[in-house]
Each structure stands twice: as structure tokens, then as C-alpha cells.
Amino acid sequence: MIWNKEIEMMPREKLEALQLERLRETVRRVYENVPMYKKRFDEAGLGPDSIKTLDDLQKFPFTLKTDLRDNYPFGIFAVPMKDIVRLHASSGTTGKSTVVGYTKNDIDAWSELMARTLTAAGTSNGDVVHNAYGYGLFTGGLGVHYGAERVGASVIPISGGNTKRQITIMKDFGSTILACTPSYALYLAEVAEEVGLKNGDLKLKAGVFGAEPWTNSMRKDIEERLHILAIDIYGLSEVIGPGVAYECPEKDGLHVGEDHFIVEVIDPETGKRLPPGEKGELVFTTITKEAIPVIRYRTRDISAINFEQCACGRTIARMDRVTGRTDDMLIIRGVNVFPSQIESVLMEIDGTEPHYQLIVDRIGQLDMLEVQVEVGEKFFSDEVRLLEAFENKIKGEIESALNISVDVKLVEPKTIQRSEGKAKRVIDRRSLS
Ligand code: DLL
């Protein structure tokens, strides 16, 4: 199902003309209203008239997360506070959080993007959307909420937490669409099994999962355990929140809301734009946002873009699912390791659960990576010999996939902490020493 055929299936030439017009207007607006951009553009010898074609965007400097932090809280807003109707903020593990604002029109565009996202997952006005993304400063809860209302579905604003009650509500209210992080979806599946729910007790048909990296094997697991179609949705607060990109049931890349954003992929080392299909860092320029437009915002997320038409008929660009961030990458004894690579290996091994944690430490001069992974109830055995053999098997498979040695520690079922929002997969103790 497609929410906005006119835009989502617009011929590319027409779409690019629309982008160019909106980009020129955005560059002018930030130049006139945001001192940081004026200063940077002046320094680079660029101005509002420097955009003649879409390719001219490449001449412009990048915007970084630190730019938002340095201008905390409202320093790069392009409109006066009287026009701001909503504020959100990212939690931010270090230092100050990043604050983002929205005008009425921004909220309207965001709702439209989320309506497209939910519709692509099969949501319509007859659906009951169980929204377990956190409500609050995090953009997940209210982002999904407004999109679901736009579609005309019935929203349950349950937010995260109190997992047993979530199951009861899903059952009693007949929820058909589940919205939460993929790690929380797995936790919900686990609790549903624990309380003895049977296939058919829930009416769920699809889920929109995002806000953290996950793999195709994890998708398979969620789909099998909850008997649903699991759709990947992507977004970030600095750009708008969820709704930046979303899969359709083809599951062949995430469709980018290109009438609102221009997407590029760059080489994170050189900053040069990469051709379609090549993996690099995603960069977004907002072209309709009023409150806080961003020019060439570096996301740190790794992906690739594809401008070919999708089998679903959409002509808007698709990005590959985000497998990790440039700053999530662990360097273990000089080898680049992404948590998602380990997740893929674990999920292929029968008997392991999709709950794991990576502990990185430095002993002497040597980096050590320990993979703690839960074993399924029926595989967990008191016989040390059997567990050791299983540990060795996992170790062997991870080592051959990553080319580094690791320690594997099997842990009992349900001992790794479950998350209600974004899962914490890595504990890096090296940074503490
Ligand atoms: O996580 C917005 C969101 C809410 C997206 C609900 C999807 C669903 P932030 O808290 O600002 O915003 O975090 C943004 O999360 O740069 C990615 O690193 C990561 N991320 C978001 N979606 C995905 C995804 C929200 N589908 C950061 N796959 C981004 C992988 C994702 N990573």
C-alpha cells in the first residue's frame, strides 16, 4: 500500500526539479537566519545563489552533531521561538543533549512521512497501532503517534515498559500493528511465550521496527515468533525523527522521503561523495524543514543508496539497511568489527538466543573481545563438556567470520538485560582506562 502515490512514485526528473527548488530556498533561509551557516558559507565563498544544480550541494560544508551541541539549546534554529510548537532532544551519552525544534509545518511534514511509513507496512484506518516506542523527548513515540493518527488508525500510546501489561493490552485491544525497537519486539515475544500466549491470541500482522541496528536474521526471528511482517524504519532526531526512510514489503532497501530530504553517501575519511551502491556514511540535507534545517548533516550511519525503481513501484531512492555507525565500529587489535557482524553469526547458530553483549577490554597492551551470548532453554545443559563444545563451536564461527580471536561465554537463558528502548550491545571498558 502506498500513502502518497504522487510523491512516492513521481518520475525522477520531476522529483529532482522539486528538490532543486526546495534546496535553493533552504540555503537562502539558513544563510539569512542562522549565523553559523552564514559564517561558514561566507568563509567557503558560497552564498544563496551558489546552488544552480543539485550537484552544487557537494561544495557546501558538512554539519556535525557537535554543531548542534555547540549551539545548545536553540542556537541554530532558523525561526523565532513563537513559531516553535514542539521540542525534542536526543539523550546523548556524553555532554549536552541535542535539541531539535518543530514548527507547525514541520509537524505536518513529519506526520505525512510517518503516514507513508505506516502505510508501507500495511497500516490503514481499520488498524490498531500498539505504539511501544518511548513517549517523551525521544522522537519515536510521538513520531509514530502522529503518523498513525494521520492514517486514521486507532493508536494505543502505551510507550515502553511494563511488558506483561503490554501483552494483555495487545491481546484485549486487538492490536494489529506493533511499533517499537526490534530488541523490545523480541522481549515482547519472549514474555508472550512465558505467559502462555498461543498463536492466534494476538491479532498482530505487522511491525515497524527501528531506532537501532538489527539484522535480517533477527527480522526472521521476530517474524516467526510473533507471526508478523517486520518492517525496518529509519530516522534521526537531527533530520526529523522516524520517517526519514522506511521499507516496503519487498524488503529491498528503505525508501527515503526525498521530497523532504536530499540523501548522499560519502567516504567518511575523505568526505567525497560516493556513487550509488557504494557503502559509506549517510548525509542528509533537509529541504522543507523550517525550525532547524540542516545542510549536509553527517549521520555516522553506514549505508549505500540506490536510485533504481523498486518492484513496489516507488521511484524514490532506497538506502540499504543501516548495519552500524562509524562510531560503533570497534577496532580490536587493529581489525574493524561491527556488532552486527557478530549478531549475524550468532543468529545462524541453532541454540543461541538473539540476546548478546560484547565486552571489550584491554589486558596489558592486548585488546580482548568477549562475546556473551544466551543459550536457549533446551540447549542449556548442566554438563560442562557439552557447554564447552558449544562455546567452541560459536568461537570458531565468529573467528572465521571476523578473523580475530574472541572469547565466548555462554550465559543462562534470560540473564542478559532486556531493553525497552535501544539495546546496549557493547560495553567497552578500554575507554575507562
Ligand atoms: O532513533 C528515531 C527513530 C525512532 C527511528 C523510532 C526509528 C524508529 P535518534 O534517537 O536521534 O532517533 O537516533 C538516531 O539511531 O542515527 C541510527 O544510528 C539509529 N537508527 C535509527 N533507526 C535505525 C534503523 C531515532 N532502522 C540513530 N537501523 C540513527 C539502524 C537506526 N539504526
XYZ file of C-alpha atoms and ligand atoms in Angstrom:
465
model
C 0.000 0.000 0.000
C 1.213 3.477 -0.876
C 0.111 6.577 1.057
C 1.167 9.294 -1.391
C 1.461 7.879 -4.904
C 2.002 11.274 -6.441
C 5.218 11.785 -4.500
C 6.406 8.246 -3.800
C 6.047 7.302 -7.477
C 6.970 10.646 -9.020
C 9.159 10.454 -12.153
C 12.721 11.185 -11.015
C 13.168 14.174 -13.264
C 10.182 15.898 -11.726
C 11.288 14.922 -8.227
C 14.763 16.342 -8.802
C 13.317 19.612 -10.087
C 11.266 19.845 -6.904
C 14.349 19.100 -4.808
C 16.377 21.793 -6.549
C 13.750 24.441 -5.963
C 13.418 23.492 -2.289
C 17.181 23.254 -1.779
C 17.749 26.763 -3.110
C 15.093 28.096 -0.820
C 16.553 26.255 2.195
C 20.076 27.517 1.554
C 18.752 31.042 1.340
C 16.749 30.662 4.541
C 19.633 29.325 6.621
C 22.002 31.935 5.201
C 19.647 34.701 6.214
C 18.544 33.324 9.585
C 21.290 31.182 11.118
C 24.578 32.956 11.918
C 26.536 29.674 11.978
C 25.596 28.883 8.383
C 26.154 32.457 7.178
C 29.655 32.454 8.632
C 30.528 29.057 7.172
C 29.138 29.806 3.743
C 30.919 33.183 3.649
C 34.194 31.515 4.605
C 33.787 28.991 1.788
C 32.896 31.732 -0.695
C 29.362 30.372 -1.011
C 26.036 32.113 -0.856
C 22.343 31.603 -1.518
C 22.954 31.756 -5.267
C 25.637 29.058 -5.285
C 23.057 26.336 -5.910
C 22.477 26.127 -9.654
C 22.131 22.352 -9.870
C 21.661 19.600 -7.278
C 25.330 18.687 -7.692
C 26.336 22.093 -6.333
C 25.356 20.844 -2.889
C 28.681 18.990 -2.810
C 30.518 22.308 -2.463
C 28.850 23.010 0.862
C 30.439 22.236 4.228
C 29.056 19.440 6.421
C 27.042 19.946 9.588
C 28.015 17.783 12.562
C 26.337 16.708 15.763
C 28.827 18.910 17.618
C 27.428 21.931 15.751
C 24.066 21.302 17.389
C 25.692 20.775 20.767
C 27.849 23.882 20.452
C 24.746 25.905 19.736
C 22.775 24.363 22.612
C 19.895 24.740 23.069
C 18.343 26.847 20.291
C 21.316 28.494 18.553
C 20.762 27.061 15.087
C 17.008 27.479 14.968
C 16.013 29.370 11.829
C 12.711 30.715 13.177
C 11.753 32.695 16.294
C 10.547 30.734 19.336
C 6.982 31.940 18.807
C 6.864 29.702 15.722
C 8.169 26.608 17.522
C 5.374 24.284 18.581
C 7.400 21.268 19.759
C 10.821 20.435 21.155
C 12.543 17.058 21.286
C 16.030 16.081 22.361
C 18.319 13.128 21.995
C 19.537 11.631 25.230
C 23.222 11.978 24.404
C 25.558 9.755 26.346
C 28.210 12.420 26.744
C 27.837 16.107 27.427
C 24.778 18.074 26.496
C 21.907 16.581 24.585
C 20.960 17.676 21.094
C 17.814 19.758 20.969
C 15.536 19.895 17.949
C 12.508 22.097 17.332
C 9.500 21.882 15.014
C 7.125 24.445 13.546
C 3.530 23.584 12.755
C 4.524 22.839 9.151
C 7.395 20.627 10.334
C 4.988 18.551 12.438
C 2.725 18.327 9.426
C 5.543 17.078 7.162
C 6.676 14.610 9.833
C 3.144 13.213 10.213
C 2.951 12.805 6.433
C 6.284 10.948 6.362
C 5.156 8.683 9.189
C 1.829 8.077 7.424
C 3.849 6.878 4.407
C 5.945 4.665 6.675
C 2.996 3.041 8.414
C 1.078 2.602 5.156
C 4.072 0.869 3.559
C 3.851 -1.668 6.399
C 0.172 -2.236 5.586
C -1.481 0.100 8.109
C -4.833 1.674 7.291
C -7.692 3.262 9.195
C -9.004 -0.104 10.356
C -5.812 -0.879 12.256
C -4.930 -0.686 15.918
C -1.380 0.603 16.347
C 0.327 -0.535 19.540
C 2.943 2.156 19.955
C 5.591 0.991 22.409
C 8.232 3.499 21.334
C 9.067 5.805 24.221
C 6.961 8.957 24.509
C 8.867 11.976 25.702
C 11.864 13.823 24.404
C 12.701 10.792 22.215
C 11.142 11.242 18.765
C 9.941 7.627 18.401
C 6.715 7.783 20.430
C 5.157 10.999 19.151
C 6.532 10.464 15.624
C 4.657 7.181 15.220
C 1.657 8.582 17.085
C 1.062 11.468 14.684
C 1.602 9.241 11.643
C -0.900 6.683 12.916
C -3.468 9.411 13.544
C -2.864 10.803 10.061
C -3.610 7.372 8.607
C -6.753 7.245 10.733
C -5.711 4.153 12.697
C -6.509 3.760 16.404
C -3.333 4.436 18.374
C -2.554 2.916 21.738
C 0.026 5.295 23.246
C 1.413 2.640 25.574
C 5.067 3.803 25.434
C 7.805 1.450 26.720
C 7.883 -0.655 29.881
C 5.566 -2.841 31.935
C 5.918 -5.629 29.447
C 3.328 -8.062 30.837
C 0.694 -5.357 30.725
C 1.669 -4.626 27.122
C 0.848 -8.220 26.230
C -2.534 -8.045 27.967
C -3.396 -4.806 26.189
C -2.275 -6.146 22.821
C -4.497 -9.152 23.333
C -7.538 -7.351 24.744
C -7.456 -4.347 22.395
C -6.714 -6.450 19.322
C -3.541 -4.599 18.303
C -2.693 -5.248 14.666
C 0.455 -3.138 14.192
C 3.345 -3.144 16.641
C 5.739 -0.198 16.808
C 8.880 -0.476 18.974
C 12.603 -1.164 18.764
C 13.496 -4.588 17.338
C 15.128 -5.597 20.610
C 11.951 -4.759 22.501
C 9.884 -6.707 19.954
C 11.935 -9.779 20.817
C 11.437 -9.178 24.504
C 7.692 -8.853 23.960
C 7.741 -12.135 22.033
C 9.602 -13.783 24.879
C 7.160 -12.555 27.526
C 4.208 -13.544 25.336
C 5.634 -17.081 25.247
C 6.220 -17.028 29.011
C 2.670 -16.094 29.844
C 1.488 -18.930 27.640
C 0.022 -16.950 24.770
C -0.850 -19.136 21.851
C -0.648 -18.484 18.173
C -3.890 -16.714 17.358
C -4.281 -14.950 20.718
C -2.782 -11.835 19.171
C -4.075 -10.142 16.034
C -0.742 -8.585 15.108
C 0.001 -8.586 11.390
C 2.992 -6.264 11.030
C 5.557 -4.302 12.995
C 7.566 -1.161 12.293
C 10.915 -1.555 13.968
C 13.849 0.820 14.101
C 15.898 3.267 16.189
C 18.760 0.759 16.449
C 20.657 -1.543 14.081
C 19.308 -5.043 13.564
C 19.951 -7.811 11.081
C 17.904 -9.815 8.625
C 18.307 -12.893 10.783
C 16.864 -11.012 13.729
C 13.997 -9.996 11.465
C 13.342 -13.650 10.670
C 13.265 -14.477 14.343
C 10.786 -11.679 15.140
C 8.603 -12.652 12.192
C 8.485 -16.289 13.229
C 7.886 -15.697 16.895
C 5.227 -13.010 16.523
C 3.802 -14.263 13.193
C 4.088 -10.849 11.574
C 5.708 -8.940 8.754
C 8.648 -6.997 10.229
C 9.476 -3.710 8.528
C 12.636 -1.657 9.101
C 12.132 2.061 9.695
C 14.879 4.632 9.988
C 15.308 8.166 11.152
C 17.208 10.503 13.434
C 16.166 13.459 15.552
C 18.502 15.923 13.857
C 16.849 15.268 10.499
C 13.216 14.955 11.733
C 12.864 11.703 13.755
C 11.439 8.403 12.453
C 10.024 8.657 8.927
C 13.236 9.585 7.128
C 13.212 6.174 5.391
C 11.111 3.005 5.512
C 10.912 -0.391 3.915
C 8.022 -1.690 1.865
C 7.080 -5.390 1.927
C 9.673 -6.046 -0.812
C 12.275 -5.586 1.966
C 14.756 -4.433 -0.603
C 16.022 -1.190 0.899
C 14.432 1.698 2.780
C 12.597 4.358 0.777
C 13.820 7.858 1.549
C 11.354 10.773 1.803
C 13.176 12.547 -0.998
C 10.706 15.400 -1.333
C 11.837 16.428 2.177
C 15.462 15.315 2.223
C 18.413 15.005 -0.118
C 20.441 11.923 0.689
C 24.131 11.427 -0.091
C 26.657 8.765 0.825
C 30.203 9.942 1.431
C 33.541 8.386 2.157
C 33.893 9.091 5.899
C 37.639 9.595 5.533
C 37.804 11.949 2.553
C 34.310 13.473 2.682
C 33.897 12.815 -1.068
C 30.505 11.719 -2.392
C 30.340 8.029 -3.337
C 28.467 6.604 -6.338
C 25.212 4.634 -5.872
C 25.756 1.160 -4.437
C 28.934 2.024 -2.549
C 28.874 1.825 1.206
C 29.764 4.906 3.185
C 28.360 7.445 5.609
C 24.841 8.769 5.111
C 24.483 12.531 4.828
C 21.119 14.303 4.786
C 20.081 17.811 3.804
C 16.581 18.830 4.834
C 14.762 20.810 2.136
C 11.418 21.626 3.745
C 12.169 21.923 7.441
C 11.575 25.343 8.891
C 12.632 25.237 12.542
C 16.003 23.634 12.174
C 17.059 22.935 8.622
C 20.322 21.016 8.349
C 22.719 21.241 5.426
C 24.705 18.058 4.717
C 24.239 16.557 8.178
C 26.724 13.733 8.802
C 24.819 10.890 10.435
C 27.748 8.493 11.132
C 25.381 5.747 9.910
C 26.725 3.352 7.310
C 24.652 2.539 4.249
C 24.523 2.819 0.444
C 21.926 4.351 -1.884
C 20.150 3.033 -4.920
C 18.127 5.223 -7.301
C 16.553 2.376 -9.294
C 12.804 1.958 -9.163
C 11.651 -0.605 -6.575
C 9.474 -3.581 -7.509
C 6.713 -1.917 -5.434
C 6.621 0.944 -7.957
C 8.143 3.644 -5.757
C 10.673 5.808 -7.590
C 12.161 7.498 -4.525
C 15.697 6.465 -3.596
C 16.328 3.455 -1.385
C 19.053 3.130 1.207
C 20.467 -0.155 2.459
C 19.565 -1.073 5.988
C 21.948 0.596 8.415
C 24.233 -2.070 9.771
C 26.149 0.156 12.118
C 27.675 3.529 12.728
C 31.175 4.697 12.004
C 31.489 5.407 15.716
C 30.067 1.963 16.711
C 32.870 0.263 14.928
C 35.145 -1.477 17.341
C 38.784 -1.728 16.499
C 40.034 -4.906 18.090
C 43.732 -5.458 17.639
C 43.568 -3.342 14.508
C 40.657 -5.215 12.963
C 37.398 -3.371 12.316
C 34.493 -5.162 13.923
C 30.819 -4.212 13.800
C 28.441 -5.628 16.395
C 26.049 -6.511 13.548
C 28.622 -8.917 12.057
C 28.669 -10.850 15.295
C 24.901 -10.754 15.528
C 24.643 -12.287 12.053
C 26.923 -15.160 13.010
C 25.109 -15.805 16.293
C 21.713 -15.824 14.660
C 22.792 -18.515 12.218
C 23.712 -20.893 15.031
C 20.930 -23.120 16.233
C 20.528 -22.917 20.007
C 21.660 -19.345 20.595
C 19.181 -16.622 21.513
C 19.248 -13.156 19.937
C 20.408 -11.673 23.228
C 24.082 -10.918 23.395
C 26.544 -8.399 24.677
C 30.101 -7.596 23.640
C 32.589 -6.784 26.342
C 35.784 -5.160 25.171
C 38.734 -4.780 27.475
C 42.453 -4.198 27.287
C 44.707 -6.532 29.163
C 48.253 -5.230 29.081
C 48.559 -3.979 25.528
C 46.141 -6.505 24.129
C 42.507 -5.875 23.211
C 40.179 -8.640 24.314
C 36.692 -9.213 22.988
C 34.311 -11.346 24.966
C 31.021 -12.316 23.403
C 28.387 -13.158 25.989
C 25.501 -14.987 24.466
C 22.380 -16.567 25.853
C 21.607 -20.148 25.136
C 18.092 -21.422 24.560
C 16.402 -23.235 27.468
C 16.575 -26.618 25.761
C 20.228 -26.207 24.858
C 21.343 -25.139 28.278
C 22.841 -28.125 29.978
C 24.479 -28.803 33.296
C 27.038 -30.890 31.573
C 30.172 -28.780 31.361
C 31.528 -30.828 28.488
C 28.530 -30.093 26.264
C 28.579 -26.392 27.031
C 32.276 -26.200 26.301
C 31.814 -27.882 22.958
C 29.047 -25.442 22.102
C 31.180 -22.482 23.202
C 33.990 -23.672 20.971
C 31.698 -24.055 18.025
C 30.471 -20.454 18.381
C 34.012 -19.212 18.917
C 35.154 -20.974 15.750
C 32.367 -19.482 13.660
C 32.889 -15.936 14.906
C 36.635 -16.193 14.452
C 36.366 -17.412 10.906
C 33.900 -14.629 10.054
C 35.902 -11.826 11.672
C 39.470 -13.053 11.526
C 40.221 -12.248 15.130
C 40.237 -14.371 18.219
C 37.413 -13.906 20.694
C 36.281 -15.395 23.976
C 32.791 -16.760 24.061
C 30.854 -17.036 27.275
C 27.527 -18.801 27.268
C 25.112 -17.423 29.792
C 21.901 -18.844 31.139
C 18.595 -18.008 29.498
C 17.205 -14.561 30.416
C 20.328 -13.238 32.109
C 21.285 -10.531 29.629
C 19.370 -7.391 30.428
C 16.358 -6.785 28.169
C 15.834 -3.343 26.745
C 12.614 -1.405 26.447
C 14.174 1.038 24.020
C 17.518 0.981 22.288
C 19.582 -2.076 23.255
C 23.077 -1.619 24.631
C 25.193 -4.223 22.885
C 28.714 -3.087 23.621
C 30.496 -2.427 26.879
C 33.890 -1.002 26.060
C 35.995 -0.923 29.173
C 39.052 0.310 27.301
C 37.820 3.868 27.281
C 37.812 3.879 31.078
C 41.478 3.047 31.465
O 16.055 6.698 16.817
C 14.441 7.940 15.525
C 13.644 6.701 15.326
C 12.626 6.387 16.202
C 13.891 5.876 14.236
C 11.862 5.252 16.002
C 13.128 4.750 14.014
C 12.115 4.449 14.896
P 17.647 9.149 17.453
O 17.343 8.779 18.853
O 18.094 10.528 17.155
O 16.370 8.948 16.555
O 18.715 8.102 16.944
C 19.123 8.110 15.602
O 19.506 5.711 15.618
O 21.473 7.839 13.556
C 20.932 5.461 13.792
O 22.250 5.316 14.276
C 19.972 4.744 14.701
N 18.850 4.187 13.936
C 17.613 4.701 13.778
N 16.865 3.872 13.018
C 17.649 2.824 12.663
C 17.461 1.644 11.880
C 15.686 7.771 16.368
N 16.308 1.330 11.305
C 20.092 6.989 15.339
N 18.541 0.827 11.718
C 20.488 6.900 13.888
C 19.720 1.104 12.295
C 18.926 3.042 13.238
N 19.936 2.188 13.052
